[in-house]
Coordinates of C-alpha atoms and ligand atoms in Angstrom, one line a residue:
M15 CA 99.6 81.4 79.6
R16 CA 99.3 79.8 83.0
G17 CA 98.9 82.1 86.0
S18 CA 101.2 82.3 89.0
L19 CA 100.7 80.6 92.3
I20 CA 101.0 83.1 95.1
V21 CA 101.4 82.1 98.8
V22 CA 100.5 84.7 101.4
S23 CA 101.5 83.8 104.9
G24 CA 102.2 85.5 108.2
P25 CA 100.9 85.5 111.8
S26 CA 97.2 85.5 112.6
G27 CA 96.1 89.1 113.0
A28 CA 98.8 90.5 110.8
G29 CA 96.2 91.5 108.2
K30 CA 96.5 88.9 105.5
S31 CA 92.8 88.7 104.8
T32 CA 92.5 92.5 104.8
L33 CA 95.3 92.9 102.2
I34 CA 94.2 89.9 100.1
K35 CA 90.6 91.4 99.9
A36 CA 92.1 94.7 98.7
S37 CA 94.2 93.0 96.1
L38 CA 91.3 90.9 94.8
E39 CA 89.2 94.0 94.4
A40 CA 92.0 95.9 92.6
V41 CA 93.5 93.2 90.4
P42 CA 91.1 91.3 88.1
E43 CA 93.7 88.7 87.1
L44 CA 93.8 87.3 90.6
A45 CA 91.7 84.5 92.1
Y46 CA 91.4 83.3 95.6
S47 CA 91.7 79.6 96.6
V48 CA 89.0 78.8 99.2
S49 CA 90.5 76.4 101.7
A50 CA 88.8 73.6 103.6
T51 CA 88.9 73.7 107.4
T52 CA 87.6 71.9 110.5
R53 CA 87.4 75.2 112.4
R54 CA 83.9 76.4 113.3
P55 CA 82.6 79.3 111.1
R56 CA 82.9 82.7 112.6
P57 CA 79.8 84.9 112.6
G58 CA 79.4 86.2 109.0
E59 CA 81.6 83.6 107.4
V60 CA 79.9 81.8 104.5
D61 CA 80.5 78.1 103.6
G62 CA 82.1 77.9 100.2
R63 CA 83.1 81.6 100.1
D64 CA 85.3 82.0 103.2
Y65 CA 86.1 78.3 103.8
I66 CA 84.6 74.9 103.0
F67 CA 83.7 73.9 106.5
L68 CA 84.2 70.1 107.0
S69 CA 84.0 67.8 110.0
R70 CA 87.3 66.2 111.0
K71 CA 86.1 62.9 109.5
E72 CA 85.2 64.5 106.2
F73 CA 88.6 66.3 106.1
E74 CA 90.4 63.0 106.7
H75 CA 88.5 61.5 103.8
W76 CA 89.7 64.4 101.6
I77 CA 93.3 63.7 102.7
E78 CA 92.9 60.0 101.8
D79 CA 91.4 60.9 98.4
G80 CA 94.4 63.1 97.7
R81 CA 92.3 66.2 97.2
F82 CA 94.8 68.6 98.9
L83 CA 97.7 70.4 97.4
E84 CA 98.8 70.8 101.1
W85 CA 97.2 70.6 104.5
A86 CA 98.3 71.3 108.1
E87 CA 97.1 71.4 111.7
Y88 CA 97.0 74.9 113.2
S89 CA 95.8 75.8 116.6
G90 CA 93.9 72.5 117.0
N91 CA 92.2 72.6 113.6
L92 CA 92.9 71.2 110.1
Y93 CA 93.3 73.5 107.1
G94 CA 93.9 72.5 103.5
T95 CA 94.0 73.7 99.9
P96 CA 91.8 71.7 97.5
E97 CA 94.1 71.2 94.5
Q98 CA 91.6 70.9 91.6
K99 CA 90.2 74.4 91.8
V100 CA 93.7 75.9 92.0
E101 CA 94.6 74.0 88.8
E102 CA 91.5 75.2 87.0
F103 CA 92.3 78.8 87.9
L104 CA 95.9 78.5 86.8
N105 CA 94.9 76.9 83.5
E106 CA 92.4 79.7 82.9
G107 CA 95.4 82.1 83.2
K108 CA 94.4 83.4 86.6
S109 CA 97.0 83.9 89.3
V110 CA 95.9 82.2 92.5
I111 CA 96.3 83.5 96.1
L112 CA 96.7 80.8 98.8
E113 CA 96.5 82.1 102.3
L114 CA 98.5 79.6 104.4
E115 CA 100.0 79.2 107.8
L116 CA 103.8 78.4 107.8
Q117 CA 103.7 74.6 107.5
G118 CA 101.4 74.8 104.4
A119 CA 103.5 77.6 102.9
R120 CA 106.6 75.4 103.2
Q121 CA 104.8 72.4 101.6
V122 CA 103.8 74.5 98.6
Q123 CA 107.3 76.0 98.3
L124 CA 108.7 72.4 98.1
K125 CA 106.0 71.1 95.7
R126 CA 105.8 74.1 93.5
P127 CA 109.2 75.9 93.5
D128 CA 107.9 78.6 91.2
A129 CA 105.3 79.8 93.7
V130 CA 105.8 83.4 94.7
M131 CA 106.0 83.6 98.5
V132 CA 104.7 86.7 100.3
F133 CA 105.0 87.3 104.0
V134 CA 102.7 89.7 105.8
R135 CA 103.3 91.0 109.3
A136 CA 102.2 93.8 111.7
P137 CA 104.9 96.1 112.9
S138 CA 105.2 94.2 116.3
L139 CA 103.8 91.3 118.2
E140 CA 102.1 93.7 120.6
E141 CA 100.2 95.2 117.6
T142 CA 99.3 91.7 116.4
R143 CA 97.8 91.0 119.8
R144 CA 95.9 94.2 119.7
R145 CA 94.4 93.5 116.3
L146 CA 93.5 89.9 117.2
A147 CA 91.9 91.1 120.4
G148 CA 90.1 93.9 118.4
R149 CA 88.8 91.3 115.9
A150 CA 87.3 89.5 118.8
T151 CA 86.9 86.2 116.9
E152 CA 89.0 84.0 119.2
T153 CA 88.7 82.7 122.8
E154 CA 91.4 83.9 125.1
E155 CA 93.0 80.5 124.8
A156 CA 92.9 80.4 121.0
L157 CA 94.4 84.0 120.9
E158 CA 97.3 82.9 123.1
S159 CA 97.9 79.8 121.0
R160 CA 97.9 82.0 117.8
L161 CA 100.4 84.5 119.3
A162 CA 102.7 81.7 120.5
T163 CA 102.7 80.3 116.9
A164 CA 103.4 83.8 115.6
V165 CA 106.8 84.0 117.2
G166 CA 108.0 81.1 115.1
E167 CA 106.3 82.4 112.0
V168 CA 108.0 85.8 112.2
A169 CA 111.3 84.0 112.6
A170 CA 110.8 82.3 109.2
R171 CA 110.2 85.5 107.2
D172 CA 113.5 85.2 105.4
E173 CA 112.2 82.1 103.6
F174 CA 109.8 84.4 101.6
D175 CA 110.4 86.4 98.4
H176 CA 108.5 89.5 99.6
E177 CA 107.5 91.0 102.9
V178 CA 104.7 93.5 103.4
I179 CA 104.7 95.3 106.8
N180 CA 101.1 96.2 107.5
E181 CA 101.4 99.3 109.6
D182 CA 99.2 101.9 107.9
R183 CA 96.3 100.0 106.2
E184 CA 96.1 102.1 103.1
R185 CA 99.9 102.1 102.5
A186 CA 100.1 98.4 103.1
S187 CA 97.2 97.8 100.7
R188 CA 98.9 99.8 98.0
D189 CA 102.2 98.0 98.6
M190 CA 100.4 94.6 98.4
I191 CA 98.4 95.6 95.2
E192 CA 101.6 96.8 93.5
K193 CA 103.3 93.5 94.3
M194 CA 100.3 91.5 93.0
E195 CA 100.2 93.6 89.8
S196 CA 103.8 93.0 89.2
I197 CA 103.4 89.2 89.8
V198 CA 100.4 88.8 87.4
S199 CA 102.1 90.8 84.7
G200 CA 105.5 89.3 84.8
G201 CA 105.6 86.2 86.9
R202 CA 108.0 85.6 89.8
D203 CA 111.2 87.0 88.5
A204 CA 109.7 90.4 87.6
A205 CA 108.2 90.5 91.1
R206 CA 111.5 89.8 92.9
P207 CA 112.9 92.7 94.7
Ligands
ADP14 P1 94.7 87.9 109.3 O1 93.9 87.5 108.1 O2 96.2 88.0 109.1 O3 94.4 87.0 110.5 P2 93.0 90.2 109.4 O4 93.0 90.7 108.0 O5 91.8 89.5 109.9 O6 94.3 89.3 109.8 O7 93.2 91.5 110.4 C1 93.2 91.3 111.8 C2 92.4 92.5 112.4 O8 93.2 93.7 112.3 C3 91.1 92.8 111.7 O9 90.2 93.2 112.7 C4 91.5 93.9 110.7 O10 90.4 94.8 110.5 C5 92.6 94.7 111.5 N1 93.6 95.4 110.7 C6 94.1 94.9 109.5 N2 95.0 95.8 109.0 C7 95.2 96.7 109.9 C8 96.0 97.9 110.1 N3 96.9 98.3 109.1 N4 95.9 98.7 111.2 C9 95.0 98.3 112.1 N5 94.1 97.3 112.1 C10 94.2 96.5 111.0
5GP15 P1 91.9 81.4 110.5 O1 91.4 80.4 111.5 O2 92.3 82.7 111.2 O3 91.0 81.7 109.3 O4 93.2 80.8 109.9 C1 94.2 80.3 110.7 C2 95.5 80.1 109.9 O5 95.3 79.1 108.9 C3 95.9 81.4 109.1 O6 97.3 81.5 109.2 C4 95.6 81.0 107.7 O7 96.5 81.6 106.8 C5 95.8 79.5 107.7 N1 95.1 78.8 106.6 C6 93.9 79.1 106.0 N2 93.7 78.2 105.0 C7 94.7 77.4 105.0 C8 95.0 76.2 104.2 O8 94.3 75.8 103.3 N3 96.2 75.6 104.5 C9 97.0 76.0 105.5 N4 98.1 75.3 105.6 N5 96.8 77.0 106.2 C10 95.6 77.7 106.0

């Protein structure tokens, strides 16, 4: 049986990566789709594990070659999902998590209407700002750009099937894991609230 395609979206700093990591550790039927990006690696990020780091020219070639399921520009950089690996996972029966900003999430929703859409957010924009500042991976300018984008992203949360409010980390991890377990065991309809 083919796995499910799962889109996880939400503002930068909401805790998507944190909750996805917890889900991948807890649910063996899940796989993570490693995106390509033109953004510079952060300290500790590994090419091929966290992202496939490409130059803009390389990324544009990948677009021309039709290698992306979706791609978008976010905060001055390009991000995209290589389609082939996603298909391989799905055919192996794995459910695949795509971590996407809103434009990419919408593209996947249109192209793959059976994708399960999960929105992650912090309890407030102030808390999102605190987390981004605490993560200390962005310049002041990049942080402001991400927060400005976050306003529009939160406004789109009704477009999603599920919402996880990441207030307490443990609780939100449990909530996310339960949703993922329900999705891998029953597909989208079983996972609908
Ligand atoms: P995203 O992937 O959505 O950009 P991250 O998972 O990187 O967000 O989380 C942003 C920052 O907030 C990280 O430093 C992370 O450790 C921290 N964080 C995640 N969840 C919580 C939480 N529930 N409470 C406080 N800090 C959190
Ligand atoms: P970051 O630079 O913090 O790793 O990611 C910035 C934003 O890009 C996040 O919202 C993240 O979910 C999103 N993102 C990561 N990979 C992809 C991708 O392949 N496609 C799209 N559209 N967005 C992505």
